[in-house]
PDB file of C-alpha atoms in Angstrom:
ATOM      1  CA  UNK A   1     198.918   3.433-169.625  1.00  0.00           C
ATOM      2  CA  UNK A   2     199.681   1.852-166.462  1.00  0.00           C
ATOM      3  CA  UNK A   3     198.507  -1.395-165.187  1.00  0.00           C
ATOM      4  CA  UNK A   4     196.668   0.445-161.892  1.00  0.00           C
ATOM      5  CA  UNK A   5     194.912   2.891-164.363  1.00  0.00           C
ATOM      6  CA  UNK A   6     194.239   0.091-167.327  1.00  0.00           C
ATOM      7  CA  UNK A   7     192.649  -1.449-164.320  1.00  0.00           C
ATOM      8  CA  UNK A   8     190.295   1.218-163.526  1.00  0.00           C
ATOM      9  CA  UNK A   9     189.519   2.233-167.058  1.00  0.00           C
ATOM     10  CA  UNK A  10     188.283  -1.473-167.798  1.00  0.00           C
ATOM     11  CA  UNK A  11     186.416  -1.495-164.835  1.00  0.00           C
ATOM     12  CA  UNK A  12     184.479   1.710-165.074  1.00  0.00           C
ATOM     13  CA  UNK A  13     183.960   0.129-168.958  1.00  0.00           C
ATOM     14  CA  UNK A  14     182.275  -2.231-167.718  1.00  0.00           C
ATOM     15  CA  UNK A  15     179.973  -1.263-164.855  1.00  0.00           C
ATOM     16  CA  UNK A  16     179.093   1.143-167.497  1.00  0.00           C
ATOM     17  CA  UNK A  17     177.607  -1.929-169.851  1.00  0.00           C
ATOM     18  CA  UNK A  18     176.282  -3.264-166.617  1.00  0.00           C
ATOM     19  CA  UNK A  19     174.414  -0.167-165.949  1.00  0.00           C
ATOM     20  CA  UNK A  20     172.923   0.189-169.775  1.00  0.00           C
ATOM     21  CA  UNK A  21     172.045  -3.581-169.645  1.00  0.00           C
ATOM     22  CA  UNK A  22     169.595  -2.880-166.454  1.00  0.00           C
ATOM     23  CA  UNK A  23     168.298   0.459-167.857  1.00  0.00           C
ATOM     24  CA  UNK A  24     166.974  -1.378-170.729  1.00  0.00           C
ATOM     25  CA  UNK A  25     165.711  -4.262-169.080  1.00  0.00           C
ATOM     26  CA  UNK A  26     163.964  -1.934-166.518  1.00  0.00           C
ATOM     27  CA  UNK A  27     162.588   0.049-169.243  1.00  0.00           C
ATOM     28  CA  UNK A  28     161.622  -3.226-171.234  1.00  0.00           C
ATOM     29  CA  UNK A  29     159.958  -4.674-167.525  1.00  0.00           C
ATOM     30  CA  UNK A  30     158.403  -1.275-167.201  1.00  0.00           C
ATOM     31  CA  UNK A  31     156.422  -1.338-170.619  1.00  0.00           C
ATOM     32  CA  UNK A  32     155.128  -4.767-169.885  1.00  0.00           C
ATOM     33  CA  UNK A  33     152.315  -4.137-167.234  1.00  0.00           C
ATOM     34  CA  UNK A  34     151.147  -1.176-169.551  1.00  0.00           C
ATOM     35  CA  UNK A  35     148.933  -3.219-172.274  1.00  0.00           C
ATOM     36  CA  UNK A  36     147.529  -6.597-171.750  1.00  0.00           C
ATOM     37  CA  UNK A  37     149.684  -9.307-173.008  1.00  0.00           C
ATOM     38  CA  UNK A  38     148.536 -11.512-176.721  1.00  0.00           C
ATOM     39  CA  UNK A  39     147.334 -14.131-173.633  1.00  0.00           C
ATOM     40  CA  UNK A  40     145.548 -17.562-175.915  1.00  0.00           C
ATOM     41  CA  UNK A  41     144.312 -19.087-172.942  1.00  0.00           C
ATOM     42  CA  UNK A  42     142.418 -18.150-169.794  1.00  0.00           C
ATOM     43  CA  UNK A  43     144.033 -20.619-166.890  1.00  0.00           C
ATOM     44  CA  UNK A  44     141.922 -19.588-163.414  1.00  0.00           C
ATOM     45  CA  UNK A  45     145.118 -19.874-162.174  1.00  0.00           C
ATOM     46  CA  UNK A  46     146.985 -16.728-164.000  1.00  0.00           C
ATOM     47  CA  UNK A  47     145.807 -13.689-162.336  1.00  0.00           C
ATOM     48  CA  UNK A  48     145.762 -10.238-164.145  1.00  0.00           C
ATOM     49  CA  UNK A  49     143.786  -7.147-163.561  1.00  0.00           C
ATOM     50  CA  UNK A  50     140.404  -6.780-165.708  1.00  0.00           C
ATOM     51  CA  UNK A  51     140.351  -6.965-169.413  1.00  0.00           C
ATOM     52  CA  UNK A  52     137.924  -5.471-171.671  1.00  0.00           C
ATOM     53  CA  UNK A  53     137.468  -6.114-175.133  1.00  0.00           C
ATOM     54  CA  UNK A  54     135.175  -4.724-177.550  1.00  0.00           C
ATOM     55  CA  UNK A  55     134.267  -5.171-180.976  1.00  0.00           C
ATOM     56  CA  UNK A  56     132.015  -2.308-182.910  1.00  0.00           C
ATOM     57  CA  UNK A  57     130.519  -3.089-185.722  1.00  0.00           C
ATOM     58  CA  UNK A  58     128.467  -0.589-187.145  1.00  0.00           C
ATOM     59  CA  UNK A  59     125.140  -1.000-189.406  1.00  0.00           C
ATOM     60  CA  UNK A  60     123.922   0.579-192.362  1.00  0.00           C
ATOM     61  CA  UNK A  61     120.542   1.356-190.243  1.00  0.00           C
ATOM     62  CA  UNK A  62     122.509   3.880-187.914  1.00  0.00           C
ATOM     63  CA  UNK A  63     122.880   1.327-185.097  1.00  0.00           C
ATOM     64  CA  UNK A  64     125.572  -0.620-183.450  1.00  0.00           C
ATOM     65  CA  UNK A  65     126.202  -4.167-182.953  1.00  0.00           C
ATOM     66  CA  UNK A  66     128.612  -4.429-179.818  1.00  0.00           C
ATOM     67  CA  UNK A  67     130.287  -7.896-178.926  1.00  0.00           C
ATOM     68  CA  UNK A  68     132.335  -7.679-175.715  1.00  0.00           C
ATOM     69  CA  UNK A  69     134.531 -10.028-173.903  1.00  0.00           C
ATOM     70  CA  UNK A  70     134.765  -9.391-170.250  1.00  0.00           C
ATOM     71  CA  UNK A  71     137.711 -11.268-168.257  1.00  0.00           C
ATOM     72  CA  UNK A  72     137.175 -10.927-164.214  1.00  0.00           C
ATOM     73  CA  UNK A  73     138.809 -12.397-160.898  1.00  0.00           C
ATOM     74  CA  UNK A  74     136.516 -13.023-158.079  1.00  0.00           C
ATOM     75  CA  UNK A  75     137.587 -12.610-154.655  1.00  0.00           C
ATOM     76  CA  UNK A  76     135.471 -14.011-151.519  1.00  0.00           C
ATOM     77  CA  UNK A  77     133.694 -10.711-150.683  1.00  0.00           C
ATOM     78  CA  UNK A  78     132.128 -10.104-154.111  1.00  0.00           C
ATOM     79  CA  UNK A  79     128.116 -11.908-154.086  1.00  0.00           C
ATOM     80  CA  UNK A  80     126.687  -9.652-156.304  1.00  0.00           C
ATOM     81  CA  UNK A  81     125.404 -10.001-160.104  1.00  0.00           C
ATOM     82  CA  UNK A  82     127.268  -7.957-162.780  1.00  0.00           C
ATOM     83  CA  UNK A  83     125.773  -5.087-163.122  1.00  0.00           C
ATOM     84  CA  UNK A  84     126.141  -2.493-166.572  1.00  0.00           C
ATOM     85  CA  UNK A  85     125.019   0.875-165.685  1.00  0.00           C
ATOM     86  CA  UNK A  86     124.463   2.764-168.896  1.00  0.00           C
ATOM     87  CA  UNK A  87     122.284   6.131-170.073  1.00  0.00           C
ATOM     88  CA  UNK A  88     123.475   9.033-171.435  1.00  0.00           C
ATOM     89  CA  UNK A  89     126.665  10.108-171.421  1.00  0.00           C
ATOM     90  CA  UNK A  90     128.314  13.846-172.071  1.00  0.00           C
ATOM     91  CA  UNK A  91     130.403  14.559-175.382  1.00  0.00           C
ATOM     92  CA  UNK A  92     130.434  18.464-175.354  1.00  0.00           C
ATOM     93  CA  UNK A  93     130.601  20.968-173.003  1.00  0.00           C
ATOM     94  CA  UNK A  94     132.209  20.439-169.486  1.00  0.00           C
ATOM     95  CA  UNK A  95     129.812  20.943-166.438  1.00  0.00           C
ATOM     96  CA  UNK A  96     129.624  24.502-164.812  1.00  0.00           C
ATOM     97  CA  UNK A  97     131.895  26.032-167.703  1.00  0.00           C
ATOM     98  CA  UNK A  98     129.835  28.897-169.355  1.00  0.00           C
ATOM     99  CA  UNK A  99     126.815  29.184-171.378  1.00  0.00           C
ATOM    100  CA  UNK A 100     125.760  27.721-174.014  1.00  0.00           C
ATOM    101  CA  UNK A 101     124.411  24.185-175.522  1.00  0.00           C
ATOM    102  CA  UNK A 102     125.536  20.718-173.719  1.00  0.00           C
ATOM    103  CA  UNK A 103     125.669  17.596-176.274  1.00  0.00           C
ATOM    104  CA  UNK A 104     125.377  14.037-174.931  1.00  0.00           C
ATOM    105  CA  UNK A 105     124.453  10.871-176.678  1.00  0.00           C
ATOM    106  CA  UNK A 106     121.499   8.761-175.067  1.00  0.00           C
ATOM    107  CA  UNK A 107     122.224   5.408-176.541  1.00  0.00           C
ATOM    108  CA  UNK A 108     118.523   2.983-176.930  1.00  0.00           C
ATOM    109  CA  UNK A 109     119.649  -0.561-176.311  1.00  0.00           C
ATOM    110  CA  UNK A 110     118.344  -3.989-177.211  1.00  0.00           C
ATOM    111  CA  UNK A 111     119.144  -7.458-178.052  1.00  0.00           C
ATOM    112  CA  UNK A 112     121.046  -7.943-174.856  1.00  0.00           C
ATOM    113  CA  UNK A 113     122.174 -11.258-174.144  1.00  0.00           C
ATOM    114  CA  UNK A 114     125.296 -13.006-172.598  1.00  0.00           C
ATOM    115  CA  UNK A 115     127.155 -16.444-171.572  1.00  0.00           C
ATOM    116  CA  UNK A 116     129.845 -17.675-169.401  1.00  0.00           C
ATOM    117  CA  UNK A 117     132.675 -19.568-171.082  1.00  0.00           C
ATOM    118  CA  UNK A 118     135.240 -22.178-169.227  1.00  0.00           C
ATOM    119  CA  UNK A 119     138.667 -20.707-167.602  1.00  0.00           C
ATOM    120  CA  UNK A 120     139.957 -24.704-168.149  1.00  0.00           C
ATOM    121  CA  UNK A 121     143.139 -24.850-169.885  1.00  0.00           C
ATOM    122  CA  UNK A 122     141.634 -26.143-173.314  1.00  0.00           C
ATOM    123  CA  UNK A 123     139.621 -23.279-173.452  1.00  0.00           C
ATOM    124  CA  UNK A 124     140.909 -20.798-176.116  1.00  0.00           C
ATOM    125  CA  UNK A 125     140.298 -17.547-177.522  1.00  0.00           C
ATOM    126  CA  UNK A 126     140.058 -19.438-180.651  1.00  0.00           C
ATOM    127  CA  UNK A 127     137.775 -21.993-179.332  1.00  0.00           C
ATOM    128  CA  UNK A 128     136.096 -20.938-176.069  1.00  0.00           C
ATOM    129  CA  UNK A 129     134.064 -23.667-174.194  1.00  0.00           C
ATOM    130  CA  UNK A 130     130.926 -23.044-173.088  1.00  0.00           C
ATOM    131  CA  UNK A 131     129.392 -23.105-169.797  1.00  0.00           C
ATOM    132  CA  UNK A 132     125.887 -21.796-170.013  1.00  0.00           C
ATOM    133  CA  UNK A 133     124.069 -18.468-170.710  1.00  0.00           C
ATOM    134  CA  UNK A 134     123.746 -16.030-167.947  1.00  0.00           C
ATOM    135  CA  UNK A 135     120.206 -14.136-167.221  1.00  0.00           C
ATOM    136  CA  UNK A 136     119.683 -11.088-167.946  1.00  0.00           C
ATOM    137  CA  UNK A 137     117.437  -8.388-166.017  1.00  0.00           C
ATOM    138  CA  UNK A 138     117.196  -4.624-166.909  1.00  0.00           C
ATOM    139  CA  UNK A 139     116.007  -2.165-164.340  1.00  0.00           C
ATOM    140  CA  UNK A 140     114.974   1.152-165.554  1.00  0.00           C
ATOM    141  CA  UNK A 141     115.874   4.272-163.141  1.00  0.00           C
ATOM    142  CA  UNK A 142     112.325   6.531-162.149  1.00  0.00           C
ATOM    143  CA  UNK A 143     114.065   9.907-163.517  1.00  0.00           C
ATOM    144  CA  UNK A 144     111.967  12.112-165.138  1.00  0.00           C
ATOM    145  CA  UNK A 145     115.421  13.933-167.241  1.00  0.00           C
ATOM    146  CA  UNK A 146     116.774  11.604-170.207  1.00  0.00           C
ATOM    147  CA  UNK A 147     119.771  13.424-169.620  1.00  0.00           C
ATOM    148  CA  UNK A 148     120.233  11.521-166.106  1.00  0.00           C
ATOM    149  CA  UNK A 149     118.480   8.702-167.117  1.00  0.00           C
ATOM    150  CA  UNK A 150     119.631   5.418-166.955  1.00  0.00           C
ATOM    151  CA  UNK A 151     119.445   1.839-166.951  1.00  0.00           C
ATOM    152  CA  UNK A 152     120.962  -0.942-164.951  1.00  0.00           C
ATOM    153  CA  UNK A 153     121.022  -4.784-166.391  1.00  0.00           C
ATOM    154  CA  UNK A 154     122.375  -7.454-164.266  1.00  0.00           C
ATOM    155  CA  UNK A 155     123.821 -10.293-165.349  1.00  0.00           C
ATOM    156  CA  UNK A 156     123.055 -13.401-163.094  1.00  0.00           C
ATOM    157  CA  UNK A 157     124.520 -17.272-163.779  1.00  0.00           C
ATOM    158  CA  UNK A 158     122.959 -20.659-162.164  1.00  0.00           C
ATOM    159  CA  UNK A 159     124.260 -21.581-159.068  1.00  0.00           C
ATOM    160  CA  UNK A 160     126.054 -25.020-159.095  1.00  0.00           C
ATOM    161  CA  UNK A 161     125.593 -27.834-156.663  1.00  0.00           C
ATOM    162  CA  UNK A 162     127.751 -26.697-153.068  1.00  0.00           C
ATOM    163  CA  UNK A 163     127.862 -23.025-154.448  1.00  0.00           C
ATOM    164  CA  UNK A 164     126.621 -19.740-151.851  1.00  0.00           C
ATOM    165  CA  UNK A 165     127.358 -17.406-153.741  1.00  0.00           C
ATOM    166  CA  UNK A 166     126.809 -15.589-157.380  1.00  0.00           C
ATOM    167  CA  UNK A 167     130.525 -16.121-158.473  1.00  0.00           C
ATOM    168  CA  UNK A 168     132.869 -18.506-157.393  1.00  0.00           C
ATOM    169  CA  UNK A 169     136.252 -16.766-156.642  1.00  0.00           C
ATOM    170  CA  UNK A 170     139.202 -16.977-159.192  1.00  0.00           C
ATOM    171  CA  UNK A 171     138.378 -16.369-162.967  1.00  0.00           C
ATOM    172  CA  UNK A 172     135.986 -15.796-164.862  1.00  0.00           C
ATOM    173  CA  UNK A 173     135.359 -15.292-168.845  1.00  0.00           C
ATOM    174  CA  UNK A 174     131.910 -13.823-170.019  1.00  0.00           C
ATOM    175  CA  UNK A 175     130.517 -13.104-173.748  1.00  0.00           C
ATOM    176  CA  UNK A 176     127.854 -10.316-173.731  1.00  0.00           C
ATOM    177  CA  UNK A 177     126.269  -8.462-176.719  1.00  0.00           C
ATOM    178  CA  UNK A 178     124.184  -6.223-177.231  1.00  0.00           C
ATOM    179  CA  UNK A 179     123.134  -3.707-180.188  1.00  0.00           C
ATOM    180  CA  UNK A 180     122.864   0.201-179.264  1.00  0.00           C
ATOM    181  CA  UNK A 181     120.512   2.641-181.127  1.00  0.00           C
ATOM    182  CA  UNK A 182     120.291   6.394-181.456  1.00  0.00           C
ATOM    183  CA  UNK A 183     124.150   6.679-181.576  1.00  0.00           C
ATOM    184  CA  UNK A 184     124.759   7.960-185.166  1.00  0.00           C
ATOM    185  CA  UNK A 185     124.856  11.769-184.618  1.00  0.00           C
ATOM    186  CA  UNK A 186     125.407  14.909-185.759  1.00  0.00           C
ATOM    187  CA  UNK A 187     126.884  16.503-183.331  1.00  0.00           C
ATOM    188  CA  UNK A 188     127.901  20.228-183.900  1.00  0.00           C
ATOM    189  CA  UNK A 189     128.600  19.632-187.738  1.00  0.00           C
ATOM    190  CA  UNK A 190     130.204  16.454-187.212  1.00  0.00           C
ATOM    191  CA  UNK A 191     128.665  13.644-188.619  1.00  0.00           C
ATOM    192  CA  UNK A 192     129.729  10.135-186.914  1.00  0.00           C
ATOM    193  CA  UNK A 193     129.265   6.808-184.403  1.00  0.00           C
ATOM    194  CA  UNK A 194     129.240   7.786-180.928  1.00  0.00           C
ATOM    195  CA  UNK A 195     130.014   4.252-178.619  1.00  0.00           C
ATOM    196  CA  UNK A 196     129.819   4.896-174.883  1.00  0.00           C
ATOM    197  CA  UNK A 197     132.644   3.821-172.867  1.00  0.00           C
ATOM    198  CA  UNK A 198     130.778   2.632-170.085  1.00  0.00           C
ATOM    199  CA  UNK A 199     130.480  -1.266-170.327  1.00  0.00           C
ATOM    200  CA  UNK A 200     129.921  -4.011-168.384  1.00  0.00           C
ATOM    201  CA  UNK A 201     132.468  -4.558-165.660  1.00  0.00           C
ATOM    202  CA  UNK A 202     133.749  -7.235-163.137  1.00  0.00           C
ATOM    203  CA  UNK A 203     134.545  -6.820-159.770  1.00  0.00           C
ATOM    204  CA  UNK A 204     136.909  -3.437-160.456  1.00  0.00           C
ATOM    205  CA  UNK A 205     139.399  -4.405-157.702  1.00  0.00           C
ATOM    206  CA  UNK A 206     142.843  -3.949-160.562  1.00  0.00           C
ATOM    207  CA  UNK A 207     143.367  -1.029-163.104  1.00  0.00           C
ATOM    208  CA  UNK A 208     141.232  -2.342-165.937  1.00  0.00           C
ATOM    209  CA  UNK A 209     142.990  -2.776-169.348  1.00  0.00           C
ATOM    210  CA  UNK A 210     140.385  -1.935-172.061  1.00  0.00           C
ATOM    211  CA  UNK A 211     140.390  -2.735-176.233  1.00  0.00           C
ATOM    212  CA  UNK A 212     137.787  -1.206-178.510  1.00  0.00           C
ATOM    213  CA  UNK A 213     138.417  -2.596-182.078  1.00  0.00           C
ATOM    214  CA  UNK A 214     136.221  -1.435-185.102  1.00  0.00           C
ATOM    215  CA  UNK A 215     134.716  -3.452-188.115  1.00  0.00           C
ATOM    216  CA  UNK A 216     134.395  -0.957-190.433  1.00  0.00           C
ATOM    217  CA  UNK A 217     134.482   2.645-190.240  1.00  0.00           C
ATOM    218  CA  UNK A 218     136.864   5.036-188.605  1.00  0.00           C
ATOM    219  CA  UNK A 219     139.584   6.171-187.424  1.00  0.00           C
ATOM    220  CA  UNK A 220     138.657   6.358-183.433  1.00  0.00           C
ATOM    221  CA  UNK A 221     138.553   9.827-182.012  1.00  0.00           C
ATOM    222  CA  UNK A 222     137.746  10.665-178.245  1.00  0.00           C
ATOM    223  CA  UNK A 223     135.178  12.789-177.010  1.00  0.00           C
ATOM    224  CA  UNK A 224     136.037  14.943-173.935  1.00  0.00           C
ATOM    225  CA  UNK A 225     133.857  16.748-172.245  1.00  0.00           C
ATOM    226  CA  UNK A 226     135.631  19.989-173.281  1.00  0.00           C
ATOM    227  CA  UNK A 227     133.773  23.489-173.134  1.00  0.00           C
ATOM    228  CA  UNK A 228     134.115  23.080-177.470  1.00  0.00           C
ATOM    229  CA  UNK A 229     132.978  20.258-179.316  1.00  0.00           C
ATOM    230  CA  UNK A 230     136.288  19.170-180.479  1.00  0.00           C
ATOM    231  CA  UNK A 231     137.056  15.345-181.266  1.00  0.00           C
ATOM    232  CA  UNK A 232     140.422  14.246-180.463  1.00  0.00           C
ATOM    233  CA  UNK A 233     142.300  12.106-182.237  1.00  0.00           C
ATOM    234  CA  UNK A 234     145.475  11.511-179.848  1.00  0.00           C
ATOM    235  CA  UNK A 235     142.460  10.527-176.660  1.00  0.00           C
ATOM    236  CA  UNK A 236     144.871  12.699-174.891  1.00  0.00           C
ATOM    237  CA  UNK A 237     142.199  12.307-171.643  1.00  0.00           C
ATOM    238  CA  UNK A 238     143.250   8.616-171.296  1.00  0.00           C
ATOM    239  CA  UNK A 239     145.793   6.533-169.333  1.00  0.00           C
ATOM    240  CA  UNK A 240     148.360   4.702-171.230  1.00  0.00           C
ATOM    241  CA  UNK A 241     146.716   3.946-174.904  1.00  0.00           C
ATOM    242  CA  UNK A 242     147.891   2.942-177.986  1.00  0.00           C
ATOM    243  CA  UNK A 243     146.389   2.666-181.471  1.00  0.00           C
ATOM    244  CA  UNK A 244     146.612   0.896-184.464  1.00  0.00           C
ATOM    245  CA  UNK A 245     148.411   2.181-187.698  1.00  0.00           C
ATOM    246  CA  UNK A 246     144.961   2.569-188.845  1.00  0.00           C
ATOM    247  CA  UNK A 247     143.251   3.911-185.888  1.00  0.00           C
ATOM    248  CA  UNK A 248     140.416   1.165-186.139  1.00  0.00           C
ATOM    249  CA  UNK A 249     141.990  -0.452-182.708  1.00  0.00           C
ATOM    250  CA  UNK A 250     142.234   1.642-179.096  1.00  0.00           C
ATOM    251  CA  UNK A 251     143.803  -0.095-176.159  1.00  0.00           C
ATOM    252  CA  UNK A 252     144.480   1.779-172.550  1.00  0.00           C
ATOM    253  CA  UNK A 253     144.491   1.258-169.418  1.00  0.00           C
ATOM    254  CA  UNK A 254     141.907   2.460-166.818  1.00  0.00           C
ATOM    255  CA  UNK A 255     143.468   3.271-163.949  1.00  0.00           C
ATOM    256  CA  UNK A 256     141.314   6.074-162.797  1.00  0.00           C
ATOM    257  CA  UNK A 257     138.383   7.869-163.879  1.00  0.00           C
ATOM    258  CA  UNK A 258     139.310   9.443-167.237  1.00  0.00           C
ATOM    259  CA  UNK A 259     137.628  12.187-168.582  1.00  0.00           C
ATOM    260  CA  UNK A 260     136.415  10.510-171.771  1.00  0.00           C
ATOM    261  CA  UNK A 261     132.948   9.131-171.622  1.00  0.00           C
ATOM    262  CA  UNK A 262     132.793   8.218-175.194  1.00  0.00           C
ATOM    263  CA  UNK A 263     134.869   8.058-178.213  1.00  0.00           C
ATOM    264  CA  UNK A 264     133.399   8.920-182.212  1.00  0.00           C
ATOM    265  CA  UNK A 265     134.663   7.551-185.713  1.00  0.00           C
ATOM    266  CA  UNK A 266     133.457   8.180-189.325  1.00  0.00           C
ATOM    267  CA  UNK A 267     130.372   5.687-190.553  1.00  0.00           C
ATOM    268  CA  UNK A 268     131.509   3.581-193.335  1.00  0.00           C
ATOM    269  CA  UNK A 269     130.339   4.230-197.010  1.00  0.00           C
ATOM    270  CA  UNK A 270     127.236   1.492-196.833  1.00  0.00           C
ATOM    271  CA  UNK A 271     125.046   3.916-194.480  1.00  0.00           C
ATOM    272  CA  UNK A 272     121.199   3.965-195.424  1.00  0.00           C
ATOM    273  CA  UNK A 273     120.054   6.025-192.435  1.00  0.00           C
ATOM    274  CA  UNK A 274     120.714   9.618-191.733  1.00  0.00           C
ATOM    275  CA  UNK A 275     122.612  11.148-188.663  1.00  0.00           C
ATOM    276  CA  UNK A 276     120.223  12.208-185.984  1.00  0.00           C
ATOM    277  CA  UNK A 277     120.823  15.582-184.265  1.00  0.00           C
ATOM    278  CA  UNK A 278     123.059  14.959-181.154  1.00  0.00           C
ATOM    279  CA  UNK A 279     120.596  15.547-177.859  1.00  0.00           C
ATOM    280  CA  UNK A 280     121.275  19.001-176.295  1.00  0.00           C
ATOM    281  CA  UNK A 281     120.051  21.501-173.978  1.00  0.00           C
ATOM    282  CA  UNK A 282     120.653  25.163-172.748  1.00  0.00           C
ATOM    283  CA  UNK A 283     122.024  26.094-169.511  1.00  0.00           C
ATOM    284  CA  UNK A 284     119.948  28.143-167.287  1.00  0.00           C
TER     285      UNK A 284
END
């Protein structure tokens, strides 16, 4: 081979590796913004769209004990309280598709409480610091149909000294729990936990990136509003998710309004109570 052509051959060798090398960093870069990073700290200063995370854990009386953490930014335009909108929500039957029976689950909930933790830098997931418990006010909607019912809490903190508004901007951390009833149905022969979706929410200015791990019980299946009662197991209906090996753990991001409302899983072996009969009603 001549020198000329050994030339080009070792050249087009390696813009070739060069070319590989940035297709897999891309694709490595890519991946990254996708699920929410194994972050043990919560610095005001690192800014990252909205996390969610959830922990289910259900009870041998047919209710569920929910724990969620809530991770926010504030900007300068948001004064208002959190606010949780929550009531019942559709698992079967997609509006204006056909006849037939509509299934929803109308959750009963109690025990609310929550508290702010510290964004300083020796505040850890491990070991949050505390900054004080955050009020909590429940406004019931004047709708005479349970199926549009609903309820709105707000969650309210203490002003400091030389604060004018609710929430300071940059980052905040909040705890809130709360225990739902009425959610272990049978719904079309199906016998399982039905958790909303709908939680308490920041300021929903970034794609929110959402985790729903389970105690006991499962796998998690999603519940679209499809004209058949039909759980899925992939939760084809949301953005970028991933499971566990076990399906007991659901992360995904929430870039637009999916078309899951709720997801289902199996009650562990403990149970004491019976399934109640999933609310329903006929179209006219």
């Amino acid at each position: 081979m001549s020198k000329p052509i050994s030339i080009i051959v070792a050249g087009a060798i390696g813009f070739a590796a060069i070319v590989i090398i940035l297709v897999i960093v891309f694709q490595g870069s890519a991946r990254i913004p996708d699920m929410p990073p194994d972050r043990s700290r919560y610095p005001e200063q690192a800014l990252t769209p909205e996390e969610i995370t959830v922990n289910v854990t259900p009870r041998s009386d047919g209710s569920l004990q929910v724990s969620q953490r809530l991770i926010f930014d504030v900007t300068d335009e948001m004064k208002e309280p959190l606010s949780w909108y929550i009531g019942g929500e559709q698992i079967g039957w997609n509006t204006g598709v056909g006849d037939g029976p509509r299934y929803y689950v109308l959750p009963q909930v109690g025990e609310v409480s929550a508290q702010e933790l510290s964004t300083a830098e020796g505040s850890t997931k491990e070991n949050p610091a505390e900054v004080g418990d955050l009020t909590v006010t429940r406004e019931n909607r004047s709708i005479d149909d349970p199926f549009s019912d609903s309820a709105v809490y707000d969650f309210t903190r203490e002003k400091q000294a030389g604060e004018d508004s609710q929430w300071t901007p940059g980052r905040h951390v909040v705890d809130i729990t709360y225990v739902l009833d009425d959610v272990y149905l049978n719904v079309d022969g199906h016998e399982l936990f039905v958790l909303p979706l709908r939680f308490p929410s920041g300021s929903n200015e970034a794609p929110s990136m959402r985790t729903v791990s389970l105690e006991a019980g499962g796998p998690i299946q999603c519940l679209p509003d499809h004209t058949e009662f039909d759980p899925d197991a992939e939760c084809t209906g949301l953005d970028k998710h991933r499971f566990t090996d076990d399906g007991t753990r659901l992360t995904w991001s929430e870039e637009t309004s999916p078309s899951i409302e709720a997801i289902g899983f199996a009650a562990p072996e403990n149970m004491q109570a019976e399934p109640i009969d999933a609310p329903e009603r006929e179209r006219s």
